[in-house]
Amino acid sequence: MLNLEDMNGSRAVITAVFIALLTHLPSEAREGDKTYSFLRLDHSARAAALGGSFVSMTDDAAILFYNPAGLGTLTSRQASFGYLKHVLDINAGYVAYGQEFRDWGWIGAGVIYINYGSFTQTDAVGNKLGTFHANELAGLLGYSGTLYQKLHYGGTLKLVYSSIADARSLAIAGDVGMLYNIPSQQIAIGASLLNLGRQVNAYQTTREDLPVELKVGVSKRLEHLPLLLNLNFHRLNESTEDFATRFRAFSVGGEFTVTEAVQLRFGYNNEQRRDLKIGTSAGLAGLSFGGGFTSTRYRFDYAYSSLGKIGELHRISLGVLF
């Protein structure tokens, strides 16, 4: 991450910034060698309520951020907007859009951002010098095509921008994904490799690695129960002590269809629960709940995610079908 000690400011300011970064994604900070960690946030409320198990979901514009191949499952033009109220007055949001483009396939575009707020800048002895801000932003363009009707492939191109006080950073990255959808059996299998790329402009002189992540997941709608179950494995590309440990980063989610218009959701993220454990207790960390309301043109979703003793997150999303 950016070494703020090389900038004008006190240790109190440095501490405040790192608290914000650490609490928004504790597991990322634990690695210590990645930047643009906001790219790993759950963006949509629907995905967050499912514990982040979204790589194999279908017919949702927000799939652009998880698996670009999923754009090929859109049944109509869709737009999705979302807002996240984070801890420490951190705010984030996204916009996503997808549609079929003639006979060439499906295209999508999106923006995700995070605003860490305003910080007081001081000198080494504590005298106030003013304030500074920290923000991050990513713009995406995506494409998805189809092979043999059921197998979808896709990719996105990302431009990532980060600003902390007077320091700026820019990166170019991309995602690739595959999704095998079998509507007759109500099952989908997806995989994506996210955030491949490099910094074009570093914060200072040293370029940092992007948070590359391999996700694999499966979604299955039960035959005799109106329940869609998801299982995802995250960070399969990262080295671990042994092979079995590699699969500890997993999430499960369920979407229960109460009526055609109302859905209830639950999720569990095992990695978050381990990372957010304080002492011997994790509380409700890693658990998420939510619901959705769907009409012919609109979809409203809400999600609650627990960070245990650290706090809680609230997300809302609005989907529009054209």
Tab-separated table of C-alpha atoms in Angstrom:
chain	number	residue	atom	x	y	z
A	1	MET	CA	0.000	0.000	0.000
A	2	LEU	CA	0.963	3.660	-0.233
A	3	ASN	CA	3.575	4.677	2.341
A	4	LEU	CA	1.925	7.743	3.857
A	5	GLU	CA	4.909	8.391	6.088
A	6	ASP	CA	6.601	9.943	3.069
A	7	MET	CA	3.841	12.577	2.881
A	8	ASN	CA	3.193	15.597	5.098
A	9	GLY	CA	1.027	14.555	8.019
A	10	SER	CA	1.093	13.202	11.537
A	11	ARG	CA	0.997	9.626	12.711
A	12	ALA	CA	-2.569	10.190	13.830
A	13	VAL	CA	-3.582	10.881	10.253
A	14	ILE	CA	-1.674	7.864	9.008
A	15	THR	CA	-3.414	5.709	11.606
A	16	ALA	CA	-6.843	7.026	10.617
A	17	VAL	CA	-6.317	6.192	6.958
A	18	PHE	CA	-5.079	2.701	7.666
A	19	ILE	CA	-7.940	1.999	10.060
A	20	ALA	CA	-10.315	2.849	7.222
A	21	LEU	CA	-8.480	0.579	4.823
A	22	LEU	CA	-8.114	-2.268	7.279
A	23	THR	CA	-11.749	-2.326	8.330
A	24	HIS	CA	-13.197	-2.196	4.851
A	25	LEU	CA	-11.419	-5.419	3.883
A	26	PRO	CA	-9.467	-6.983	6.743
A	27	SER	CA	-8.295	-10.002	4.767
A	28	GLU	CA	-6.807	-7.834	2.035
A	29	ALA	CA	-4.792	-5.795	4.478
A	30	ARG	CA	-3.489	-9.006	5.998
A	31	GLU	CA	-1.686	-9.785	2.741
A	32	GLY	CA	0.058	-6.425	2.797
A	33	ASP	CA	1.216	-6.559	-0.823
A	34	LYS	CA	-1.900	-5.680	-2.811
A	35	THR	CA	-3.472	-2.391	-3.787
A	36	TYR	CA	-6.967	-1.386	-4.988
A	37	SER	CA	-8.573	-3.712	-2.435
A	38	PHE	CA	-11.938	-2.022	-3.044
A	39	LEU	CA	-12.209	-4.110	-6.215
A	40	ARG	CA	-12.992	-7.107	-3.991
A	41	LEU	CA	-15.959	-5.518	-2.272
A	42	ASP	CA	-19.400	-7.025	-2.820
A	43	HIS	CA	-21.103	-4.384	-4.896
A	44	SER	CA	-24.771	-5.298	-5.232
A	45	ALA	CA	-27.112	-5.860	-2.299
A	46	ARG	CA	-28.268	-9.152	-3.800
A	47	ALA	CA	-24.711	-10.477	-3.971
A	48	ALA	CA	-23.889	-9.273	-0.447
A	49	ALA	CA	-26.985	-10.920	1.028
A	50	LEU	CA	-25.813	-14.186	-0.542
A	51	GLY	CA	-22.466	-13.898	1.208
A	52	GLY	CA	-20.696	-12.921	-2.002
A	53	SER	CA	-21.527	-16.227	-3.704
A	54	PHE	CA	-22.405	-14.693	-7.055
A	55	VAL	CA	-19.972	-15.958	-9.700
A	56	SER	CA	-22.488	-18.432	-11.150
A	57	MET	CA	-25.606	-16.239	-10.984
A	58	THR	CA	-27.596	-15.464	-14.117
A	59	ASP	CA	-29.791	-12.699	-15.543
A	60	ASP	CA	-28.465	-9.881	-13.351
A	61	ALA	CA	-26.558	-6.849	-14.667
A	62	ALA	CA	-24.378	-6.768	-11.532
A	63	ILE	CA	-22.785	-10.055	-12.651
A	64	LEU	CA	-20.460	-7.801	-14.662
A	65	PHE	CA	-18.368	-7.296	-11.506
A	66	TYR	CA	-18.168	-10.999	-10.611
A	67	ASN	CA	-18.098	-12.926	-13.884
A	68	PRO	CA	-18.370	-11.138	-17.240
A	69	ALA	CA	-19.513	-14.361	-18.901
A	70	GLY	CA	-22.797	-13.954	-17.012
A	71	LEU	CA	-23.725	-11.061	-19.296
A	72	GLY	CA	-24.663	-13.719	-21.847
A	73	THR	CA	-27.517	-14.894	-19.625
A	74	LEU	CA	-29.350	-11.542	-19.596
A	75	THR	CA	-32.887	-11.929	-20.923
A	76	SER	CA	-33.400	-8.187	-21.482
A	77	ARG	CA	-31.602	-4.864	-21.274
A	78	GLN	CA	-30.830	-4.199	-17.628
A	79	ALA	CA	-29.360	-1.473	-15.459
A	80	SER	CA	-28.429	-1.783	-11.807
A	81	PHE	CA	-27.536	0.895	-9.240
A	82	GLY	CA	-26.303	0.372	-5.713
A	83	TYR	CA	-25.150	2.159	-2.562
A	84	LEU	CA	-23.145	0.909	0.423
A	85	LYS	CA	-22.948	2.589	3.815
A	86	HIS	CA	-19.672	1.398	5.297
A	87	VAL	CA	-18.043	1.845	8.690
A	88	LEU	CA	-16.154	5.055	9.598
A	89	ASP	CA	-18.346	7.148	7.270
A	90	ILE	CA	-16.991	5.315	4.220
A	91	ASN	CA	-19.430	5.310	1.303
A	92	ALA	CA	-19.393	3.237	-1.870
A	93	GLY	CA	-21.612	2.555	-4.848
A	94	TYR	CA	-21.859	1.198	-8.358
A	95	VAL	CA	-23.676	1.454	-11.678
A	96	ALA	CA	-23.941	-1.438	-14.142
A	97	TYR	CA	-25.635	-1.901	-17.506
A	98	GLY	CA	-25.896	-4.824	-19.921
A	99	GLN	CA	-27.678	-5.711	-23.141
A	100	GLU	CA	-27.504	-7.960	-26.184
A	101	PHE	CA	-25.762	-6.272	-29.103
A	102	ARG	CA	-27.192	-7.378	-32.453
A	103	ASP	CA	-25.919	-10.883	-33.243
A	104	TRP	CA	-22.455	-10.274	-31.843
A	105	GLY	CA	-23.118	-11.104	-28.208
A	106	TRP	CA	-23.752	-9.121	-25.032
A	107	ILE	CA	-22.029	-5.961	-23.888
A	108	GLY	CA	-21.887	-4.275	-20.502
A	109	ALA	CA	-20.469	-1.222	-18.776
A	110	GLY	CA	-20.101	-0.266	-15.153
A	111	VAL	CA	-18.527	2.018	-12.577
A	112	ILE	CA	-17.644	1.272	-8.957
A	113	TYR	CA	-16.377	3.830	-6.475
A	114	ILE	CA	-15.490	4.202	-2.829
A	115	ASN	CA	-15.098	7.432	-0.846
A	116	TYR	CA	-13.121	7.120	2.375
A	117	GLY	CA	-14.141	10.575	3.544
A	118	SER	CA	-12.232	13.582	4.787
A	119	PHE	CA	-9.206	13.480	7.092
A	120	THR	CA	-7.469	16.164	9.127
A	121	GLN	CA	-3.918	16.829	7.974
A	122	THR	CA	-1.406	17.851	10.634
A	123	ASP	CA	2.320	18.324	10.889
A	124	ALA	CA	4.665	16.170	12.942
A	125	VAL	CA	3.782	17.954	16.208
A	126	GLY	CA	0.031	17.965	15.715
A	127	ASN	CA	-0.618	21.396	14.226
A	128	LYS	CA	-3.577	21.312	11.835
A	129	LEU	CA	-2.699	22.070	8.222
A	130	GLY	CA	-6.085	21.419	6.624
A	131	THR	CA	-7.879	18.375	5.303
A	132	PHE	CA	-7.394	15.776	2.596
A	133	HIS	CA	-9.552	13.132	0.942
A	134	ALA	CA	-9.181	9.558	-0.263
A	135	ASN	CA	-11.168	8.061	-3.146
A	136	GLU	CA	-10.991	5.129	-5.526
A	137	LEU	CA	-12.827	4.504	-8.791
A	138	ALA	CA	-12.967	1.846	-11.509
A	139	GLY	CA	-14.664	1.902	-14.899
A	140	LEU	CA	-15.455	-1.329	-16.746
A	141	LEU	CA	-16.371	-2.371	-20.282
A	142	GLY	CA	-17.444	-5.964	-20.791
A	143	TYR	CA	-18.356	-8.454	-23.517
A	144	SER	CA	-19.852	-11.940	-23.458
A	145	GLY	CA	-20.325	-14.494	-26.212
A	146	THR	CA	-21.869	-17.958	-26.369
A	147	LEU	CA	-20.573	-21.363	-27.453
A	148	TYR	CA	-22.901	-24.317	-27.972
A	149	GLN	CA	-25.853	-22.345	-26.542
A	150	LYS	CA	-25.089	-23.212	-22.914
A	151	LEU	CA	-21.451	-22.184	-22.515
A	152	HIS	CA	-20.847	-18.454	-22.107
A	153	TYR	CA	-17.476	-16.736	-22.107
A	154	GLY	CA	-16.642	-13.134	-21.364
A	155	GLY	CA	-14.141	-10.496	-20.442
A	156	THR	CA	-13.912	-6.957	-19.121
A	157	LEU	CA	-11.420	-4.146	-19.430
A	158	LYS	CA	-10.934	-1.982	-16.332
A	159	LEU	CA	-9.428	1.418	-15.734
A	160	VAL	CA	-8.678	1.865	-12.020
A	161	TYR	CA	-7.938	5.193	-10.337
A	162	SER	CA	-6.952	5.907	-6.743
A	163	SER	CA	-6.337	9.163	-4.906
A	164	ILE	CA	-5.014	9.672	-1.362
A	165	ALA	CA	-4.240	13.319	-0.528
A	166	ASP	CA	-1.863	14.511	-3.279
A	167	ALA	CA	-0.868	11.022	-4.378
A	168	ARG	CA	-2.447	9.491	-7.474
A	169	SER	CA	-2.351	6.023	-8.945
A	170	LEU	CA	-3.680	4.524	-12.182
A	171	ALA	CA	-3.938	0.924	-13.352
A	172	ILE	CA	-5.257	-1.060	-16.299
A	173	ALA	CA	-6.760	-4.467	-15.547
A	174	GLY	CA	-9.110	-7.058	-16.931
A	175	ASP	CA	-11.341	-9.985	-16.002
A	176	VAL	CA	-12.080	-13.218	-17.856
A	177	GLY	CA	-14.804	-15.735	-17.085
A	178	MET	CA	-16.779	-18.771	-18.182
A	179	LEU	CA	-20.306	-19.813	-17.247
A	180	TYR	CA	-22.041	-23.078	-18.135
A	181	ASN	CA	-25.787	-22.616	-17.788
A	182	ILE	CA	-28.248	-25.518	-18.010
A	183	PRO	CA	-31.759	-24.024	-17.652
A	184	SER	CA	-33.473	-27.394	-18.022
A	185	GLN	CA	-31.716	-28.641	-14.883
A	186	GLN	CA	-31.732	-25.206	-13.199
A	187	ILE	CA	-28.017	-25.340	-12.578
A	188	ALA	CA	-25.147	-23.015	-13.494
A	189	ILE	CA	-21.399	-23.406	-13.024
A	190	GLY	CA	-19.136	-20.377	-13.230
A	191	ALA	CA	-15.488	-19.424	-12.935
A	192	SER	CA	-13.732	-16.077	-13.247
A	193	LEU	CA	-10.235	-14.682	-12.944
A	194	LEU	CA	-10.429	-11.067	-11.816
A	195	ASN	CA	-8.128	-8.036	-11.711
A	196	LEU	CA	-5.385	-9.167	-14.059
A	197	GLY	CA	-3.218	-6.173	-14.874
A	198	ARG	CA	-0.682	-3.695	-13.572
A	199	GLN	CA	-0.240	-0.180	-12.338
A	200	VAL	CA	0.511	2.367	-15.036
A	201	ASN	CA	1.277	5.092	-12.511
A	202	ALA	CA	2.278	4.086	-8.995
A	203	TYR	CA	1.585	6.145	-5.877
A	204	GLN	CA	5.291	6.824	-5.560
A	205	THR	CA	8.110	4.856	-7.217
A	206	THR	CA	7.214	1.222	-6.529
A	207	ARG	CA	4.489	-0.519	-8.515
A	208	GLU	CA	2.237	-2.789	-6.446
A	209	ASP	CA	0.389	-5.963	-7.351
A	210	LEU	CA	-3.325	-5.903	-8.081
A	211	PRO	CA	-5.659	-8.194	-6.073
A	212	VAL	CA	-5.886	-11.009	-8.632
A	213	GLU	CA	-8.530	-13.537	-7.644
A	214	LEU	CA	-9.787	-16.840	-9.038
A	215	LYS	CA	-13.416	-17.621	-8.186
A	216	VAL	CA	-15.328	-20.841	-8.895
A	217	GLY	CA	-18.965	-21.459	-8.036
A	218	VAL	CA	-22.146	-23.358	-8.683
A	219	SER	CA	-25.821	-22.376	-8.400
A	220	LYS	CA	-28.670	-24.861	-8.171
A	221	ARG	CA	-32.392	-24.226	-7.888
A	222	LEU	CA	-34.018	-27.050	-5.936
A	223	GLU	CA	-36.648	-29.083	-7.714
A	224	HIS	CA	-39.282	-29.306	-4.967
A	225	LEU	CA	-38.496	-26.165	-3.004
A	226	PRO	CA	-38.416	-22.527	-4.212
A	227	LEU	CA	-34.812	-22.143	-3.093
A	228	LEU	CA	-31.722	-21.242	-5.106
A	229	LEU	CA	-28.499	-22.403	-3.440
A	230	ASN	CA	-25.040	-21.038	-4.228
A	231	LEU	CA	-21.559	-22.250	-3.308
A	232	ASN	CA	-18.477	-20.221	-4.222
A	233	PHE	CA	-14.755	-20.667	-3.599
A	234	HIS	CA	-12.628	-17.526	-3.563
A	235	ARG	CA	-8.906	-16.777	-3.975
A	236	LEU	CA	-8.102	-20.191	-5.359
A	237	ASN	CA	-5.029	-18.716	-7.021
A	238	GLU	CA	-3.353	-17.757	-3.757
A	239	SER	CA	-0.713	-19.956	-2.178
A	240	THR	CA	-1.512	-21.659	1.140
A	241	GLU	CA	0.231	-23.876	3.650
A	242	ASP	CA	-1.419	-26.998	2.248
A	243	PHE	CA	-3.920	-27.911	-0.454
A	244	ALA	CA	-6.920	-28.249	1.878
A	245	THR	CA	-6.397	-24.766	3.338
A	246	ARG	CA	-6.874	-23.277	-0.123
A	247	PHE	CA	-10.616	-24.044	0.111
A	248	ARG	CA	-11.232	-22.260	3.418
A	249	ALA	CA	-12.159	-19.098	1.540
A	250	PHE	CA	-15.692	-20.081	0.590
A	251	SER	CA	-19.173	-18.640	0.796
A	252	VAL	CA	-22.653	-20.106	0.611
A	253	GLY	CA	-25.928	-18.353	-0.055
A	254	GLY	CA	-29.594	-19.069	-0.509
A	255	GLU	CA	-32.398	-17.161	-2.211
A	256	PHE	CA	-35.892	-18.226	-1.187
A	257	THR	CA	-38.714	-17.178	-3.504
A	258	VAL	CA	-41.664	-16.354	-1.259
A	259	THR	CA	-43.847	-15.136	-4.123
A	260	GLU	CA	-43.124	-14.068	-7.695
A	261	ALA	CA	-42.430	-10.584	-6.336
A	262	VAL	CA	-40.718	-11.265	-2.985
A	263	GLN	CA	-37.404	-12.980	-2.238
A	264	LEU	CA	-35.588	-13.629	1.032
A	265	ARG	CA	-31.839	-14.250	1.129
A	266	PHE	CA	-29.144	-15.456	3.512
A	267	GLY	CA	-25.413	-15.955	3.235
A	268	TYR	CA	-22.287	-17.067	5.039
A	269	ASN	CA	-18.695	-16.086	4.181
A	270	ASN	CA	-16.203	-18.317	5.942
A	271	GLU	CA	-13.167	-16.171	5.158
A	272	GLN	CA	-14.747	-13.019	6.578
A	273	ARG	CA	-15.774	-14.839	9.732
A	274	ARG	CA	-12.208	-16.054	10.336
A	275	ASP	CA	-10.665	-12.652	9.582
A	276	LEU	CA	-13.089	-10.713	11.774
A	277	LYS	CA	-12.775	-12.920	14.834
A	278	ILE	CA	-11.688	-10.908	17.860
A	279	GLY	CA	-10.369	-12.981	20.724
A	280	THR	CA	-12.449	-16.125	21.027
A	281	SER	CA	-15.646	-14.681	19.574
A	282	ALA	CA	-16.659	-13.747	16.038
A	283	GLY	CA	-20.250	-12.818	16.899
A	284	LEU	CA	-22.309	-12.684	13.709
A	285	ALA	CA	-19.293	-11.880	11.533
A	286	GLY	CA	-19.538	-13.443	8.097
A	287	LEU	CA	-23.326	-13.749	8.200
A	288	SER	CA	-25.595	-11.766	5.899
A	289	PHE	CA	-29.319	-11.410	5.348
A	290	GLY	CA	-31.524	-9.549	2.933
A	291	GLY	CA	-34.495	-9.494	0.660
A	292	GLY	CA	-35.780	-8.271	-2.639
A	293	PHE	CA	-38.927	-7.050	-4.314
A	294	THR	CA	-39.365	-7.630	-8.051
A	295	SER	CA	-41.915	-6.173	-10.449
A	296	THR	CA	-42.132	-6.378	-14.218
A	297	ARG	CA	-39.666	-3.502	-14.635
A	298	TYR	CA	-37.942	-2.926	-11.314
A	299	ARG	CA	-36.008	-4.875	-8.708
A	300	PHE	CA	-35.240	-3.470	-5.261
A	301	ASP	CA	-32.777	-5.298	-3.005
A	302	TYR	CA	-31.481	-4.784	0.524
A	303	ALA	CA	-28.660	-6.544	2.383
A	304	TYR	CA	-27.355	-6.532	5.944
A	305	SER	CA	-23.830	-7.854	6.514
A	306	SER	CA	-22.255	-8.303	9.925
A	307	LEU	CA	-18.619	-7.473	10.668
A	308	GLY	CA	-18.925	-8.833	14.194
A	309	LYS	CA	-17.714	-6.450	16.887
A	310	ILE	CA	-16.377	-4.036	14.252
A	311	GLY	CA	-19.810	-3.055	12.965
A	312	GLU	CA	-22.308	-3.776	10.247
A	313	LEU	CA	-22.906	-2.899	6.609
A	314	HIS	CA	-26.108	-1.905	4.838
A	315	ARG	CA	-26.534	-2.049	1.078
A	316	ILE	CA	-29.386	-1.153	-1.241
A	317	SER	CA	-29.668	-1.775	-4.968
A	318	LEU	CA	-32.160	-0.852	-7.664
A	319	GLY	CA	-32.470	-2.793	-10.907
A	320	VAL	CA	-34.298	-1.583	-14.017
A	321	LEU	CA	-35.397	-3.852	-16.878
A	322	PHE	CA	-36.033	-2.333	-20.282
